[in-house]
Tab-separated table of C-alpha atoms and ligand atoms in Angstrom:
chain	number	residue	atom	x	y	z
A	1	UNK	CA	-1.496	-21.645	-37.752
A	2	UNK	CA	-1.264	-21.777	-33.917
A	3	UNK	CA	-3.113	-19.172	-31.787
A	4	UNK	CA	-1.160	-16.031	-30.811
A	5	UNK	CA	-1.104	-17.094	-27.132
A	6	UNK	CA	0.937	-20.220	-27.933
A	7	UNK	CA	3.385	-18.701	-30.413
A	8	UNK	CA	7.026	-18.559	-29.224
A	9	UNK	CA	8.430	-15.078	-28.391
A	10	UNK	CA	11.630	-15.720	-30.294
A	11	UNK	CA	13.225	-18.573	-32.228
A	12	UNK	CA	16.953	-19.228	-32.734
A	13	UNK	CA	18.319	-21.384	-35.534
A	14	UNK	CA	21.894	-22.628	-35.856
A	15	UNK	CA	23.163	-23.119	-39.398
A	16	UNK	CA	26.485	-24.448	-40.750
A	17	UNK	CA	28.956	-23.300	-43.416
A	18	UNK	CA	29.762	-25.568	-46.357
A	19	UNK	CA	32.775	-26.696	-48.291
A	20	UNK	CA	32.609	-28.101	-51.835
A	21	UNK	CA	34.658	-31.312	-51.958
A	22	UNK	CA	34.276	-31.240	-55.699
A	23	UNK	CA	33.051	-28.357	-57.847
A	24	UNK	CA	32.765	-28.969	-61.566
A	25	UNK	CA	31.722	-25.966	-63.595
A	26	UNK	CA	30.045	-26.550	-66.948
A	27	UNK	CA	29.011	-24.097	-69.620
A	28	UNK	CA	27.161	-20.871	-68.838
A	29	UNK	CA	23.399	-21.429	-69.225
A	30	UNK	CA	20.890	-19.191	-71.003
A	31	UNK	CA	19.797	-17.767	-67.596
A	32	UNK	CA	23.398	-16.623	-66.867
A	33	UNK	CA	24.114	-19.320	-64.248
A	34	UNK	CA	26.710	-22.030	-64.905
A	35	UNK	CA	25.723	-25.693	-64.968
A	36	UNK	CA	27.345	-27.272	-61.898
A	37	UNK	CA	28.071	-30.663	-60.490
A	38	UNK	CA	29.189	-30.409	-56.891
A	39	UNK	CA	29.556	-32.399	-53.686
A	40	UNK	CA	28.706	-30.322	-50.619
A	41	UNK	CA	29.777	-31.089	-47.054
A	42	UNK	CA	28.342	-29.094	-44.127
A	43	UNK	CA	31.132	-28.113	-41.710
A	44	UNK	CA	30.955	-27.165	-38.038
A	45	UNK	CA	31.317	-23.396	-38.310
A	46	UNK	CA	27.923	-21.975	-37.369
A	47	UNK	CA	25.938	-18.771	-37.616
A	48	UNK	CA	22.917	-18.257	-35.366
A	49	UNK	CA	19.844	-16.363	-36.479
A	50	UNK	CA	17.218	-15.278	-33.923
A	51	UNK	CA	13.859	-13.912	-35.030
A	52	UNK	CA	11.247	-12.187	-32.848
A	53	UNK	CA	8.080	-10.177	-33.537
A	54	UNK	CA	8.899	-6.489	-33.819
A	55	UNK	CA	7.292	-3.132	-34.662
A	56	UNK	CA	9.371	-2.979	-37.837
A	57	UNK	CA	11.712	-5.084	-39.984
A	58	UNK	CA	15.246	-4.782	-38.639
A	59	UNK	CA	18.497	-6.751	-38.505
A	60	UNK	CA	21.452	-6.573	-36.117
A	61	UNK	CA	24.724	-8.490	-36.464
A	62	UNK	CA	27.269	-9.634	-33.869
A	63	UNK	CA	30.436	-11.722	-34.023
A	64	UNK	CA	33.879	-11.372	-35.618
A	65	UNK	CA	32.654	-10.561	-39.149
A	66	UNK	CA	29.753	-8.273	-38.158
A	67	UNK	CA	30.995	-5.137	-39.900
A	68	UNK	CA	31.177	-6.906	-43.299
A	69	UNK	CA	27.479	-7.786	-43.374
A	70	UNK	CA	24.737	-5.415	-44.607
A	71	UNK	CA	22.068	-4.403	-42.072
A	72	UNK	CA	19.496	-3.197	-44.581
A	73	UNK	CA	16.860	-4.929	-46.703
A	74	UNK	CA	19.601	-6.521	-48.882
A	75	UNK	CA	20.680	-8.822	-46.050
A	76	UNK	CA	19.914	-12.313	-47.336
A	77	UNK	CA	18.292	-13.366	-44.037
A	78	UNK	CA	15.886	-10.410	-44.291
A	79	UNK	CA	15.149	-11.222	-47.936
A	80	UNK	CA	14.368	-14.825	-46.911
A	81	UNK	CA	12.127	-13.838	-43.973
A	82	UNK	CA	10.173	-11.358	-46.094
A	83	UNK	CA	9.775	-13.895	-48.906
A	84	UNK	CA	8.311	-16.442	-46.480
A	85	UNK	CA	6.053	-13.771	-44.913
A	86	UNK	CA	4.625	-12.961	-48.324
A	87	UNK	CA	4.234	-16.636	-49.186
A	88	UNK	CA	2.246	-17.471	-46.022
A	89	UNK	CA	0.413	-14.130	-45.691
A	90	UNK	CA	2.080	-12.834	-42.516
A	91	UNK	CA	1.934	-9.027	-42.230
A	92	UNK	CA	3.723	-8.504	-38.888
A	93	UNK	CA	7.451	-7.621	-39.156
A	94	UNK	CA	10.220	-9.425	-37.269
A	95	UNK	CA	13.597	-8.378	-35.951
A	96	UNK	CA	16.513	-10.624	-36.932
A	97	UNK	CA	19.683	-10.987	-34.876
A	98	UNK	CA	22.562	-12.765	-36.604
A	99	UNK	CA	25.559	-14.036	-34.689
A	100	UNK	CA	28.086	-14.468	-37.482
A	101	UNK	CA	30.924	-17.003	-37.200
A	102	UNK	CA	31.028	-17.984	-40.899
A	103	UNK	CA	33.598	-15.924	-42.839
A	104	UNK	CA	31.949	-13.401	-45.180
A	105	UNK	CA	32.496	-13.569	-48.970
A	106	UNK	CA	34.762	-16.557	-48.271
A	107	UNK	CA	33.175	-19.216	-50.491
A	108	UNK	CA	31.545	-20.891	-47.469
A	109	UNK	CA	27.990	-19.778	-48.282
A	110	UNK	CA	27.495	-17.723	-45.116
A	111	UNK	CA	24.826	-15.502	-46.638
A	112	UNK	CA	22.948	-18.526	-47.979
A	113	UNK	CA	23.234	-20.149	-44.542
A	114	UNK	CA	21.621	-17.106	-42.911
A	115	UNK	CA	18.839	-17.157	-45.503
A	116	UNK	CA	18.149	-20.835	-44.729
A	117	UNK	CA	18.237	-20.133	-40.979
A	118	UNK	CA	15.799	-17.230	-41.352
A	119	UNK	CA	13.386	-19.473	-43.304
A	120	UNK	CA	13.448	-22.180	-40.631
A	121	UNK	CA	13.212	-19.659	-37.769
A	122	UNK	CA	10.270	-17.737	-39.253
A	123	UNK	CA	8.508	-20.947	-40.282
A	124	UNK	CA	8.727	-21.996	-36.612
A	125	UNK	CA	7.848	-18.565	-35.175
A	126	UNK	CA	4.745	-18.250	-37.327
A	127	UNK	CA	3.833	-21.975	-37.223
A	128	UNK	CA	3.274	-21.478	-40.902
A	129	UNK	CA	2.668	-25.156	-41.574
A	130	UNK	CA	4.674	-25.206	-44.785
A	131	UNK	CA	5.632	-28.633	-46.065
A	132	UNK	CA	9.365	-29.304	-46.071
A	133	UNK	CA	9.282	-29.581	-49.870
A	134	UNK	CA	7.703	-26.107	-50.156
A	135	UNK	CA	10.381	-24.645	-47.892
A	136	UNK	CA	13.087	-26.280	-50.038
A	137	UNK	CA	11.534	-24.767	-53.173
A	138	UNK	CA	11.441	-21.330	-51.595
A	139	UNK	CA	15.091	-21.835	-50.570
A	140	UNK	CA	16.103	-22.682	-54.164
A	141	UNK	CA	14.509	-19.439	-55.352
A	142	UNK	CA	16.594	-17.478	-52.841
A	143	UNK	CA	19.974	-18.874	-53.923
A	144	UNK	CA	21.770	-21.926	-55.292
A	145	UNK	CA	23.368	-22.879	-51.940
A	146	UNK	CA	20.309	-22.252	-49.729
A	147	UNK	CA	18.686	-25.723	-50.087
A	148	UNK	CA	21.934	-27.375	-48.948
A	149	UNK	CA	22.126	-25.103	-45.882
A	150	UNK	CA	18.680	-26.480	-44.948
A	151	UNK	CA	19.692	-30.129	-45.361
A	152	UNK	CA	23.333	-30.194	-44.234
A	153	UNK	CA	25.295	-33.454	-44.154
A	154	UNK	CA	26.825	-34.439	-47.492
A	155	UNK	CA	24.923	-34.060	-50.767
A	156	UNK	CA	25.400	-33.874	-54.491
A	157	UNK	CA	24.233	-30.663	-56.156
A	158	UNK	CA	23.321	-30.287	-59.822
A	159	UNK	CA	21.532	-27.690	-61.938
A	160	UNK	CA	23.068	-24.472	-60.575
A	161	UNK	CA	23.772	-26.343	-57.304
A	162	UNK	CA	20.222	-26.178	-55.913
A	163	UNK	CA	19.022	-29.654	-57.008
A	164	UNK	CA	20.198	-32.012	-54.262
A	165	UNK	CA	20.621	-35.774	-54.207
A	166	UNK	CA	21.898	-37.958	-51.356
A	167	UNK	CA	25.472	-39.287	-51.279
A	168	UNK	CA	26.458	-42.525	-49.562
A	169	UNK	CA	29.157	-41.536	-47.101
A	170	UNK	CA	30.603	-42.478	-43.747
A	171	UNK	CA	33.152	-41.133	-41.294
A	172	UNK	CA	33.988	-37.852	-39.595
A	173	UNK	CA	36.299	-35.367	-41.287
A	174	UNK	CA	38.611	-32.805	-39.678
A	175	UNK	CA	39.079	-29.535	-41.530
A	176	UNK	CA	41.267	-26.483	-41.191
A	177	UNK	CA	40.250	-23.251	-42.927
A	178	UNK	CA	42.667	-20.468	-43.823
A	179	UNK	CA	40.485	-17.359	-44.002
A	180	UNK	CA	41.653	-14.518	-46.227
A	181	UNK	CA	41.380	-10.933	-44.976
A	182	UNK	CA	39.944	-9.841	-48.344
A	183	UNK	CA	36.843	-11.514	-49.775
A	184	UNK	CA	36.234	-12.508	-53.401
A	185	UNK	CA	33.019	-11.731	-55.238
A	186	UNK	CA	31.406	-14.933	-56.547
A	187	UNK	CA	30.369	-13.373	-59.928
A	188	UNK	CA	33.936	-12.031	-60.386
A	189	UNK	CA	35.397	-15.525	-59.861
A	190	UNK	CA	32.995	-17.110	-62.371
A	191	UNK	CA	33.843	-14.348	-64.885
A	192	UNK	CA	37.559	-15.040	-64.401
A	193	UNK	CA	36.922	-18.777	-64.830
A	194	UNK	CA	35.143	-18.054	-68.151
A	195	UNK	CA	38.040	-15.836	-69.233
A	196	UNK	CA	40.681	-18.473	-68.400
A	197	UNK	CA	38.747	-21.199	-70.242
A	198	UNK	CA	37.552	-19.111	-73.177
A	199	UNK	CA	39.417	-21.237	-75.751
A	200	UNK	CA	38.659	-24.659	-74.290
A	201	UNK	CA	35.612	-26.828	-75.034
A	202	UNK	CA	33.542	-27.218	-71.846
A	203	UNK	CA	31.811	-30.519	-71.140
A	204	UNK	CA	28.606	-31.019	-69.142
A	205	UNK	CA	29.758	-31.420	-65.510
A	206	UNK	CA	29.469	-34.775	-63.723
A	207	UNK	CA	30.536	-36.079	-60.302
A	208	UNK	CA	33.739	-38.160	-60.261
A	209	UNK	CA	33.643	-41.833	-59.343
A	210	UNK	CA	36.895	-41.266	-57.407
A	211	UNK	CA	35.184	-38.929	-54.899
A	212	UNK	CA	32.078	-41.128	-54.622
A	213	UNK	CA	34.206	-44.188	-53.820
A	214	UNK	CA	36.296	-42.256	-51.293
A	215	UNK	CA	33.188	-40.997	-49.468
A	216	UNK	CA	31.493	-44.395	-49.485
A	217	UNK	CA	34.478	-45.926	-47.723
A	218	UNK	CA	34.973	-42.946	-45.366
A	219	UNK	CA	38.630	-42.878	-46.373
A	220	UNK	CA	39.914	-39.376	-45.526
A	221	UNK	CA	43.182	-39.884	-47.429
A	222	UNK	CA	41.284	-40.815	-50.594
A	223	UNK	CA	38.887	-37.866	-50.117
A	224	UNK	CA	41.926	-35.609	-49.699
A	225	UNK	CA	43.378	-36.879	-52.995
A	226	UNK	CA	40.047	-36.463	-54.822
A	227	UNK	CA	39.372	-32.830	-53.804
A	228	UNK	CA	38.928	-30.690	-56.914
A	229	UNK	CA	37.523	-27.290	-57.792
A	230	UNK	CA	37.175	-25.846	-61.300
A	231	UNK	CA	37.036	-22.333	-59.773
A	232	UNK	CA	40.396	-22.696	-58.028
A	233	UNK	CA	42.549	-21.378	-60.891
A	234	UNK	CA	40.259	-18.363	-61.222
A	235	UNK	CA	40.386	-17.627	-57.472
A	236	UNK	CA	44.207	-17.972	-57.485
A	237	UNK	CA	44.414	-15.750	-60.564
A	238	UNK	CA	42.503	-13.016	-58.678
A	239	UNK	CA	44.369	-13.582	-55.364
A	240	UNK	CA	47.800	-15.069	-56.255
A	241	UNK	CA	48.740	-15.362	-52.552
A	242	UNK	CA	46.314	-18.308	-52.289
A	243	UNK	CA	48.889	-20.489	-54.076
A	244	UNK	CA	51.330	-19.973	-51.159
A	245	UNK	CA	48.602	-20.879	-48.661
A	246	UNK	CA	47.744	-24.082	-50.575
A	247	UNK	CA	51.419	-25.078	-50.859
A	248	UNK	CA	52.099	-24.399	-47.183
A	249	UNK	CA	49.151	-26.489	-45.952
A	250	UNK	CA	50.213	-29.485	-48.044
A	251	UNK	CA	53.828	-29.096	-46.934
A	252	UNK	CA	52.637	-29.101	-43.288
A	253	UNK	CA	50.947	-32.490	-43.798
A	254	UNK	CA	47.343	-31.873	-44.898
A	255	UNK	CA	45.746	-34.819	-46.746
A	256	UNK	CA	44.494	-32.380	-49.370
A	257	UNK	CA	43.857	-28.687	-49.857
A	258	UNK	CA	41.385	-26.779	-51.971
A	259	UNK	CA	39.960	-23.306	-52.454
A	260	UNK	CA	36.467	-23.457	-50.925
A	261	UNK	CA	33.771	-22.709	-53.545
A	262	UNK	CA	34.551	-19.362	-55.159
A	263	UNK	CA	37.151	-18.683	-52.436
A	264	UNK	CA	39.202	-17.150	-51.080
A	265	UNK	CA	38.980	-19.406	-47.988
A	266	UNK	CA	41.358	-22.372	-48.392
A	267	UNK	CA	40.156	-25.657	-46.879
A	268	UNK	CA	42.574	-28.369	-45.728
A	269	UNK	CA	41.530	-31.902	-44.852
A	270	UNK	CA	43.535	-33.528	-42.049
A	271	UNK	CA	43.749	-37.053	-40.635
A	272	UNK	CA	42.643	-36.336	-37.038
A	273	UNK	CA	41.647	-33.564	-34.604
A	274	UNK	CA	45.275	-33.494	-33.388
A	275	UNK	CA	46.602	-33.067	-36.946
A	276	UNK	CA	44.098	-30.276	-37.480
A	277	UNK	CA	45.383	-28.468	-34.389
A	278	UNK	CA	49.015	-28.973	-35.505
A	279	UNK	CA	48.193	-27.592	-38.939
A	280	UNK	CA	46.520	-24.511	-37.410
A	281	UNK	CA	49.657	-23.842	-35.350
A	282	UNK	CA	52.012	-24.353	-38.338
A	283	UNK	CA	49.971	-22.162	-40.688
A	284	UNK	CA	49.757	-19.378	-38.098
A	285	UNK	CA	53.454	-19.606	-37.144
A	286	UNK	CA	54.542	-19.499	-40.813
A	287	UNK	CA	52.659	-16.213	-41.241
A	288	UNK	CA	51.125	-17.432	-44.519
A	289	UNK	CA	47.564	-17.421	-43.178
A	290	UNK	CA	46.147	-14.539	-41.176
A	291	UNK	CA	43.253	-16.370	-39.567
A	292	UNK	CA	42.746	-20.121	-39.204
A	293	UNK	CA	39.668	-22.010	-38.023
A	294	UNK	CA	39.056	-25.706	-37.300
A	295	UNK	CA	35.830	-27.643	-37.844
A	296	UNK	CA	34.443	-31.159	-37.773
A	297	UNK	CA	32.183	-32.436	-40.543
A	298	UNK	CA	29.645	-33.460	-41.643
A	299	UNK	CA	27.084	-31.669	-39.450
A	300	UNK	CA	23.304	-31.076	-39.573
A	301	UNK	CA	21.693	-28.329	-41.621
A	302	UNK	CA	19.666	-25.425	-40.176
A	303	UNK	CA	18.094	-26.444	-36.853
A	304	UNK	CA	16.057	-24.705	-34.171
A	305	UNK	CA	18.036	-24.621	-30.944
A	306	UNK	CA	16.238	-24.686	-27.608
A	307	UNK	CA	16.482	-22.121	-24.834
A	308	UNK	CA	17.035	-18.386	-24.748
A	309	UNK	CA	19.033	-16.872	-27.594
A	310	UNK	CA	22.633	-15.795	-26.926
A	311	UNK	CA	22.475	-12.407	-28.649
B	1	ATP	P1	28.944	-18.376	-51.770
B	1	ATP	O1	29.902	-19.388	-51.277
B	1	ATP	O2	27.493	-18.770	-51.626
B	1	ATP	O3	29.238	-17.838	-53.141
B	1	ATP	P2	30.246	-16.515	-50.039
B	1	ATP	O4	30.461	-17.355	-48.821
B	1	ATP	O5	31.416	-16.305	-50.933
B	1	ATP	O6	29.021	-17.090	-50.848
B	1	ATP	P3	28.737	-14.705	-48.470
B	1	ATP	O7	29.397	-14.770	-47.138
B	1	ATP	O8	27.443	-15.424	-48.625
B	1	ATP	O9	29.729	-15.112	-49.625
B	1	ATP	O10	28.552	-13.144	-48.794
B	1	ATP	C1	28.446	-12.617	-50.093
B	1	ATP	C2	27.970	-11.169	-49.976
B	1	ATP	O11	26.596	-11.179	-49.594
B	1	ATP	C3	28.695	-10.373	-48.903
B	1	ATP	O12	29.712	-9.616	-49.463
B	1	ATP	C4	27.626	-9.505	-48.273
B	1	ATP	O13	27.708	-8.173	-48.720
B	1	ATP	C5	26.298	-10.054	-48.775
B	1	ATP	N1	25.382	-10.515	-47.686
B	1	ATP	C6	24.079	-10.266	-47.605
B	1	ATP	N2	23.540	-10.853	-46.528
B	1	ATP	C7	24.517	-11.500	-45.899
B	1	ATP	C8	24.550	-12.305	-44.730
B	1	ATP	N3	23.479	-12.531	-43.962
B	1	ATP	N4	25.730	-12.833	-44.401
B	1	ATP	C9	26.834	-12.616	-45.181
B	1	ATP	N5	26.843	-11.846	-46.274
B	1	ATP	C10	25.695	-11.297	-46.645
């Protein structure tokens, strides 16, 4: 650990949302989680988490989705910070300020992103000296998507999504996200998926060679064709309006469209920044999507950003 005189007064970390290009859901495991095979891509919609020493543990939220996020000890960023504190023997509380730009309960792993950001920020604030591998292990204990929020880029996830492996990929991708006004609970979507598939045999999930080839060549059209999500039918079953959103995006020229993770955000891949802007305008004008966002991908995982925090 560094001496108190040299410790920073506050640390801000920027962390991205994710989209699953492919999400294959296998059987439910003995521990209640489903076996997954997924390809994650980190997309340029960012939350910022600032931590600073404080008299007591507290969390404040700003940004467009602030009122949907808990400000008590259940906030995933607080859970992460307290877990790290216990792990490294820090007894002084911190305040956390979260500037939230990632849609909440939208299948973009915003809560997991904040947990990853809090880990990186507190690790830096306390100069805790944890090895990267230890931080990744702590992240996996906090949630299946938290290790990917640390790494960013593009990665394959197995196990319950927490075991990451690199993917050979090239190119920049241009996404449009149609954000639903009502969130979907991840456990509810998995339960609906189980219900819809209750009579079908379920194979162990594996990545598709089609997606791997598309990513290796950086071919956005091929990636668009290969998008697939085993949770999509369940999300559409719970929010039937998502079908209209998917149809509209494809009709307006998207290369592919998919429910993001457990939804209900719908992600559309487009051919260029200009096409992404056109699609945003068309989706908004048609009235089918309430809120639309654009983002470039892939981007880095959780990173300390220099200078004074914005919040
Ligand atoms: P995933 O894709 O990982 O299943 P999600 O994107 O669908 O997650 P989140 O935005 O992570 O969903 O939020 C899920 C729930 O977690 C929210 O309804 C909220 O009550 C709770 N939550 C706790 N902490 C946070 C946080 N820091 N940010 C967002 N939600 C949080």
